[in-house]
Amino acid sequence: MNNTDNIWHPFTQLKTDTNTLMITKTKGVVLYDDHGKEYIDANSSWWVNVHGHSHPHIGKAISEQFNTLDHVIFAGVKHPKAIELSKRISAILPEKLDKVFFSDDGSTSVEVALKMAIQYHHNNNSDKKRIVALSGAYHGDTFGAMSLGERGYFNEPFEPYFFDIECLDFPQDNLDNHFLDQAKEIFAKGDVCALIVEPLVQGSSGMRMYSVQQLESLMKLAKKHDILIIFDEVMTGWGRTGKLFALDHLDVHPDIICLSKGLTGGTLPLGLTVATEKIYNAFLSDDKKKALLHGHSFTGNALACAAACASLDLFEQKDTWINIENIVKEHSNFREFISKHPMVSRTRQTGTIIAIEIKIEQQTGYFVGIRDLAYDFFIENGILLRPLGNIIFINPPYCISSDQLQFIYSKIELFLNKISKDA
Ligand SMILES: *Cc1c(COP(=O)(O)O)cnc(C)c1O
């Protein structure tokens, strides 16, 4: 069926990809289409929905907030929900991360982090300008964020407009320290302003994982050279890695952290960039130009703040963590089992994220045929699961039941059996 509505969908070739699902209702981990067919939301609706859909506690908070204060300008004005959220956020982050800047989504939280890091050096009259990222990174689709990310298929037309960065090779395995040698060389030049990473798990590049030890070594090197460290926890935040944040696995801490996606439980768009007092202080001056002159119309939106506070309430409940623990265990058992499948080349897991790499002849990449085959197969079987190329991954809402997990696992096995027969 052709796309006959007026919607220009994201990441979609609308001439050929015409099997758009019509979802009319959501509840818990289940999406319902216009014929009443159910789909398990195995990737939490682009990795945002952490507590399940239409959660009554979040719904009540949004509704009450709407009847009290829906939205006000955030320059020169503050409101109780934003104050509550910023206090609660700094309370759950390491001691020094306590200045909270509000924006709209993951990309804008990264743009703000970049601007903070660049202007920090500018305000301090330092000429450090170079930004360092990991190859294969994804930090969003705005221009600054795209400049940091993997170049190629997704953003080729825009490449001439990107600024230059330095890229470290992504570690091949836990023993690969080549990227540290590269970092040593680049950092030694003395002109690096900031290092930005997706800590422990690179999301869009295929849920690629690296170790706590590797990340800590890189951070210690950066600290030695007085380089600001930015953690893009847009994907890894909110329990995904088994702890509230990826940084909770580490003894070294970043200077800036970007949060979004699961921040509001996946109900409303909101981005936060949290910085240390050291960075914040560099913007204090009698000179107005030294302020962070950045903002968005919906900055500090009160409904989004209320949703985020309600989501934080849920993270304070034991049940949420029992559910997370359960997913971690079930994933781990399934991983052991499925890694022996002849169609599986590699598997990996961090917390509630499990990734399974399918063996294919061609090079791996987003556009290989196996991706579409898998997507259609899972849709047919009542699971919404968007593989990244030949990589199938599950990062479900935490309220998913063991039965629902087993159902997804069994369909993954069925899919692998099917392509193995066809091969
Ligand atoms: C999704 C994502 C972003 C971009 O967030 P948007 O809300 O889509 O703009 C940035 N960084 C990471 C690590 C992400 O996974």
PDB file of N, CA and C in Angstrom, residues 173-226:
ATOM      1  N   ASP A 173      37.841  -5.412  20.719  1.00  0.00           N
ATOM      2  CA  ASP A 173      37.462  -6.312  21.816  1.00  0.00           C
ATOM      3  C   ASP A 173      38.038  -5.755  23.109  1.00  0.00           C
ATOM      4  N   ASN A 174      37.842  -6.460  24.188  1.00  0.00           N
ATOM      5  CA  ASN A 174      38.236  -5.957  25.502  1.00  0.00           C
ATOM      6  C   ASN A 174      39.744  -5.802  25.677  1.00  0.00           C
ATOM      7  N   LEU A 175      40.515  -6.436  24.775  1.00  0.00           N
ATOM      8  CA  LEU A 175      41.971  -6.365  24.902  1.00  0.00           C
ATOM      9  C   LEU A 175      42.572  -5.318  23.975  1.00  0.00           C
ATOM     10  N   ASP A 176      41.749  -4.751  23.098  1.00  0.00           N
ATOM     11  CA  ASP A 176      42.241  -3.811  22.091  1.00  0.00           C
ATOM     12  C   ASP A 176      42.443  -2.430  22.719  1.00  0.00           C
ATOM     13  N   ASN A 177      43.705  -2.031  22.869  1.00  0.00           N
ATOM     14  CA  ASN A 177      43.985  -0.718  23.465  1.00  0.00           C
ATOM     15  C   ASN A 177      44.601   0.256  22.461  1.00  0.00           C
ATOM     16  N   HIS A 178      44.457  -0.104  21.177  1.00  0.00           N
ATOM     17  CA  HIS A 178      44.966   0.746  20.104  1.00  0.00           C
ATOM     18  C   HIS A 178      44.405   2.165  20.197  1.00  0.00           C
ATOM     19  N   PHE A 179      43.114   2.273  20.551  1.00  0.00           N
ATOM     20  CA  PHE A 179      42.482   3.598  20.626  1.00  0.00           C
ATOM     21  C   PHE A 179      43.109   4.473  21.711  1.00  0.00           C
ATOM     22  N   LEU A 180      43.701   3.828  22.725  1.00  0.00           N
ATOM     23  CA  LEU A 180      44.370   4.593  23.783  1.00  0.00           C
ATOM     24  C   LEU A 180      45.681   5.189  23.275  1.00  0.00           C
ATOM     25  N   ASP A 181      46.377   4.424  22.428  1.00  0.00           N
ATOM     26  CA  ASP A 181      47.609   4.953  21.818  1.00  0.00           C
ATOM     27  C   ASP A 181      47.277   6.146  20.933  1.00  0.00           C
ATOM     28  N   GLN A 182      46.184   6.005  20.160  1.00  0.00           N
ATOM     29  CA  GLN A 182      45.746   7.131  19.314  1.00  0.00           C
ATOM     30  C   GLN A 182      45.429   8.350  20.178  1.00  0.00           C
ATOM     31  N   ALA A 183      44.704   8.106  21.267  1.00  0.00           N
ATOM     32  CA  ALA A 183      44.298   9.205  22.145  1.00  0.00           C
ATOM     33  C   ALA A 183      45.534   9.910  22.723  1.00  0.00           C
ATOM     34  N   LYS A 184      46.515   9.103  23.145  1.00  0.00           N
ATOM     35  CA  LYS A 184      47.743   9.667  23.721  1.00  0.00           C
ATOM     36  C   LYS A 184      48.371  10.663  22.749  1.00  0.00           C
ATOM     37  N   GLU A 185      48.431  10.235  21.493  1.00  0.00           N
ATOM     38  CA  GLU A 185      49.067  11.061  20.467  1.00  0.00           C
ATOM     39  C   GLU A 185      48.277  12.359  20.239  1.00  0.00           C
ATOM     40  N   ILE A 186      46.959  12.214  20.132  1.00  0.00           N
ATOM     41  CA  ILE A 186      46.110  13.388  19.853  1.00  0.00           C
ATOM     42  C   ILE A 186      46.077  14.336  21.053  1.00  0.00           C
ATOM     43  N   PHE A 187      45.913  13.772  22.233  1.00  0.00           N
ATOM     44  CA  PHE A 187      45.817  14.604  23.441  1.00  0.00           C
ATOM     45  C   PHE A 187      47.127  15.385  23.670  1.00  0.00           C
ATOM     46  N   ALA A 188      48.256  14.753  23.305  1.00  0.00           N
ATOM     47  CA  ALA A 188      49.569  15.352  23.574  1.00  0.00           C
ATOM     48  C   ALA A 188      49.751  16.675  22.836  1.00  0.00           C
ATOM     49  N   LYS A 189      48.973  16.882  21.758  1.00  0.00           N
ATOM     50  CA  LYS A 189      49.106  18.139  21.004  1.00  0.00           C
ATOM     51  C   LYS A 189      48.645  19.339  21.830  1.00  0.00           C
ATOM     52  N   GLY A 190      47.871  19.070  22.894  1.00  0.00           N
ATOM     53  CA  GLY A 190      47.530  20.142  23.828  1.00  0.00           C
ATOM     54  C   GLY A 190      46.392  21.050  23.399  1.00  0.00           C
ATOM     55  N   ASP A 191      45.731  20.717  22.271  1.00  0.00           N
ATOM     56  CA  ASP A 191      44.678  21.634  21.795  1.00  0.00           C
ATOM     57  C   ASP A 191      43.291  20.998  21.836  1.00  0.00           C
ATOM     58  N   VAL A 192      43.136  19.919  22.605  1.00  0.00           N
ATOM     59  CA  VAL A 192      41.833  19.255  22.650  1.00  0.00           C
ATOM     60  C   VAL A 192      40.930  19.903  23.699  1.00  0.00           C
ATOM     61  N   CYS A 193      39.751  20.272  23.247  1.00  0.00           N
ATOM     62  CA  CYS A 193      38.771  20.961  24.078  1.00  0.00           C
ATOM     63  C   CYS A 193      37.897  19.953  24.821  1.00  0.00           C
ATOM     64  N   ALA A 194      37.424  18.938  24.111  1.00  0.00           N
ATOM     65  CA  ALA A 194      36.507  17.982  24.735  1.00  0.00           C
ATOM     66  C   ALA A 194      36.571  16.615  24.074  1.00  0.00           C
ATOM     67  N   LEU A 195      36.270  15.606  24.902  1.00  0.00           N
ATOM     68  CA  LEU A 195      36.120  14.234  24.434  1.00  0.00           C
ATOM     69  C   LEU A 195      34.665  13.853  24.661  1.00  0.00           C
ATOM     70  N   ILE A 196      33.998  13.357  23.621  1.00  0.00           N
ATOM     71  CA  ILE A 196      32.608  12.928  23.810  1.00  0.00           C
ATOM     72  C   ILE A 196      32.478  11.448  23.483  1.00  0.00           C
ATOM     73  N   VAL A 197      31.789  10.716  24.358  1.00  0.00           N
ATOM     74  CA  VAL A 197      31.565   9.286  24.121  1.00  0.00           C
ATOM     75  C   VAL A 197      30.144   8.883  24.510  1.00  0.00           C
ATOM     76  N   GLU A 198      29.663   7.826  23.857  1.00  0.00           N
ATOM     77  CA  GLU A 198      28.525   7.069  24.364  1.00  0.00           C
ATOM     78  C   GLU A 198      29.161   6.056  25.316  1.00  0.00           C
ATOM     79  N   PRO A 199      28.990   6.209  26.626  1.00  0.00           N
ATOM     80  CA  PRO A 199      29.713   5.356  27.559  1.00  0.00           C
ATOM     81  C   PRO A 199      29.261   3.888  27.523  1.00  0.00           C
ATOM     82  N   LEU A 200      30.198   2.992  27.418  1.00  0.00           N
ATOM     83  CA  LEU A 200      30.030   1.520  27.467  1.00  0.00           C
ATOM     84  C   LEU A 200      29.280   0.910  26.285  1.00  0.00           C
ATOM     85  N   VAL A 201      28.256   1.571  25.775  1.00  0.00           N
ATOM     86  CA  VAL A 201      27.514   1.014  24.629  1.00  0.00           C
ATOM     87  C   VAL A 201      27.281   2.104  23.582  1.00  0.00           C
ATOM     88  N   GLN A 202      27.744   1.852  22.362  1.00  0.00           N
ATOM     89  CA  GLN A 202      27.384   2.708  21.230  1.00  0.00           C
ATOM     90  C   GLN A 202      26.080   2.186  20.669  1.00  0.00           C
ATOM     91  N   GLY A 203      25.048   3.016  20.684  1.00  0.00           N
ATOM     92  CA  GLY A 203      23.720   2.557  20.298  1.00  0.00           C
ATOM     93  C   GLY A 203      23.560   2.290  18.815  1.00  0.00           C
ATOM     94  N   SER A 204      23.465   3.369  18.039  1.00  0.00           N
ATOM     95  CA  SER A 204      23.087   3.246  16.625  1.00  0.00           C
ATOM     96  C   SER A 204      24.087   2.468  15.785  1.00  0.00           C
ATOM     97  N   SER A 205      25.346   2.396  16.227  1.00  0.00           N
ATOM     98  CA  SER A 205      26.331   1.677  15.423  1.00  0.00           C
ATOM     99  C   SER A 205      26.148   0.169  15.554  1.00  0.00           C
ATOM    100  N   GLY A 206      25.147  -0.271  16.289  1.00  0.00           N
ATOM    101  CA  GLY A 206      24.860  -1.698  16.391  1.00  0.00           C
ATOM    102  C   GLY A 206      25.003  -2.233  17.803  1.00  0.00           C
ATOM    103  N   MET A 207      24.706  -1.396  18.799  1.00  0.00           N
ATOM    104  CA  MET A 207      24.845  -1.799  20.201  1.00  0.00           C
ATOM    105  C   MET A 207      26.236  -2.415  20.411  1.00  0.00           C
ATOM    106  N   ARG A 208      27.265  -1.640  20.005  1.00  0.00           N
ATOM    107  CA  ARG A 208      28.650  -2.094  20.180  1.00  0.00           C
ATOM    108  C   ARG A 208      29.100  -1.726  21.589  1.00  0.00           C
ATOM    109  N   MET A 209      29.786  -2.671  22.232  1.00  0.00           N
ATOM    110  CA  MET A 209      30.106  -2.491  23.654  1.00  0.00           C
ATOM    111  C   MET A 209      31.606  -2.479  23.888  1.00  0.00           C
ATOM    112  N   TYR A 210      32.016  -1.712  24.866  1.00  0.00           N
ATOM    113  CA  TYR A 210      33.415  -1.730  25.308  1.00  0.00           C
ATOM    114  C   TYR A 210      33.442  -1.688  26.828  1.00  0.00           C
ATOM    115  N   SER A 211      34.614  -1.998  27.388  1.00  0.00           N
ATOM    116  CA  SER A 211      34.637  -2.306  28.828  1.00  0.00           C
ATOM    117  C   SER A 211      34.783  -1.057  29.694  1.00  0.00           C
ATOM    118  N   VAL A 212      34.406  -1.213  30.966  1.00  0.00           N
ATOM    119  CA  VAL A 212      34.570  -0.183  31.982  1.00  0.00           C
ATOM    120  C   VAL A 212      36.044   0.227  32.039  1.00  0.00           C
ATOM    121  N   GLN A 213      36.911  -0.778  31.996  1.00  0.00           N
ATOM    122  CA  GLN A 213      38.349  -0.530  32.106  1.00  0.00           C
ATOM    123  C   GLN A 213      38.857   0.323  30.941  1.00  0.00           C
ATOM    124  N   GLN A 214      38.400  -0.010  29.723  1.00  0.00           N
ATOM    125  CA  GLN A 214      38.829   0.754  28.544  1.00  0.00           C
ATOM    126  C   GLN A 214      38.368   2.206  28.639  1.00  0.00           C
ATOM    127  N   LEU A 215      37.110   2.380  29.051  1.00  0.00           N
ATOM    128  CA  LEU A 215      36.569   3.735  29.149  1.00  0.00           C
ATOM    129  C   LEU A 215      37.302   4.528  30.240  1.00  0.00           C
ATOM    130  N   GLU A 216      37.545   3.876  31.379  1.00  0.00           N
ATOM    131  CA  GLU A 216      38.244   4.570  32.472  1.00  0.00           C
ATOM    132  C   GLU A 216      39.659   4.978  32.055  1.00  0.00           C
ATOM    133  N   SER A 217      40.337   4.104  31.328  1.00  0.00           N
ATOM    134  CA  SER A 217      41.699   4.432  30.882  1.00  0.00           C
ATOM    135  C   SER A 217      41.673   5.660  29.974  1.00  0.00           C
ATOM    136  N   LEU A 218      40.700   5.691  29.071  1.00  0.00           N
ATOM    137  CA  LEU A 218      40.568   6.827  28.145  1.00  0.00           C
ATOM    138  C   LEU A 218      40.289   8.113  28.926  1.00  0.00           C
ATOM    139  N   MET A 219      39.405   8.016  29.925  1.00  0.00           N
ATOM    140  CA  MET A 219      39.039   9.198  30.707  1.00  0.00           C
ATOM    141  C   MET A 219      40.204   9.715  31.536  1.00  0.00           C
ATOM    142  N   LYS A 220      40.981   8.784  32.087  1.00  0.00           N
ATOM    143  CA  LYS A 220      42.132   9.201  32.898  1.00  0.00           C
ATOM    144  C   LYS A 220      43.140   9.950  32.029  1.00  0.00           C
ATOM    145  N   LEU A 221      43.328   9.468  30.806  1.00  0.00           N
ATOM    146  CA  LEU A 221      44.208  10.163  29.860  1.00  0.00           C
ATOM    147  C   LEU A 221      43.699  11.575  29.595  1.00  0.00           C
ATOM    148  N   ALA A 222      42.384  11.685  29.360  1.00  0.00           N
ATOM    149  CA  ALA A 222      41.779  12.981  29.058  1.00  0.00           C
ATOM    150  C   ALA A 222      41.939  13.935  30.240  1.00  0.00           C
ATOM    151  N   LYS A 223      41.712  13.406  31.441  1.00  0.00           N
ATOM    152  CA  LYS A 223      41.821  14.243  32.649  1.00  0.00           C
ATOM    153  C   LYS A 223      43.241  14.795  32.791  1.00  0.00           C
ATOM    154  N   LYS A 224      44.219  13.938  32.468  1.00  0.00           N
ATOM    155  CA  LYS A 224      45.620  14.352  32.571  1.00  0.00           C
ATOM    156  C   LYS A 224      45.889  15.587  31.719  1.00  0.00           C
ATOM    157  N   HIS A 225      45.185  15.686  30.590  1.00  0.00           N
ATOM    158  CA  HIS A 225      45.394  16.806  29.663  1.00  0.00           C
ATOM    159  C   HIS A 225      44.336  17.892  29.824  1.00  0.00           C
ATOM    160  N   ASP A 226      43.584  17.826  30.923  1.00  0.00           N
ATOM    161  CA  ASP A 226      42.595  18.875  31.207  1.00  0.00           C
ATOM    162  C   ASP A 226      41.547  18.991  30.093  1.00  0.00           C
TER     163      ASP A 226
END
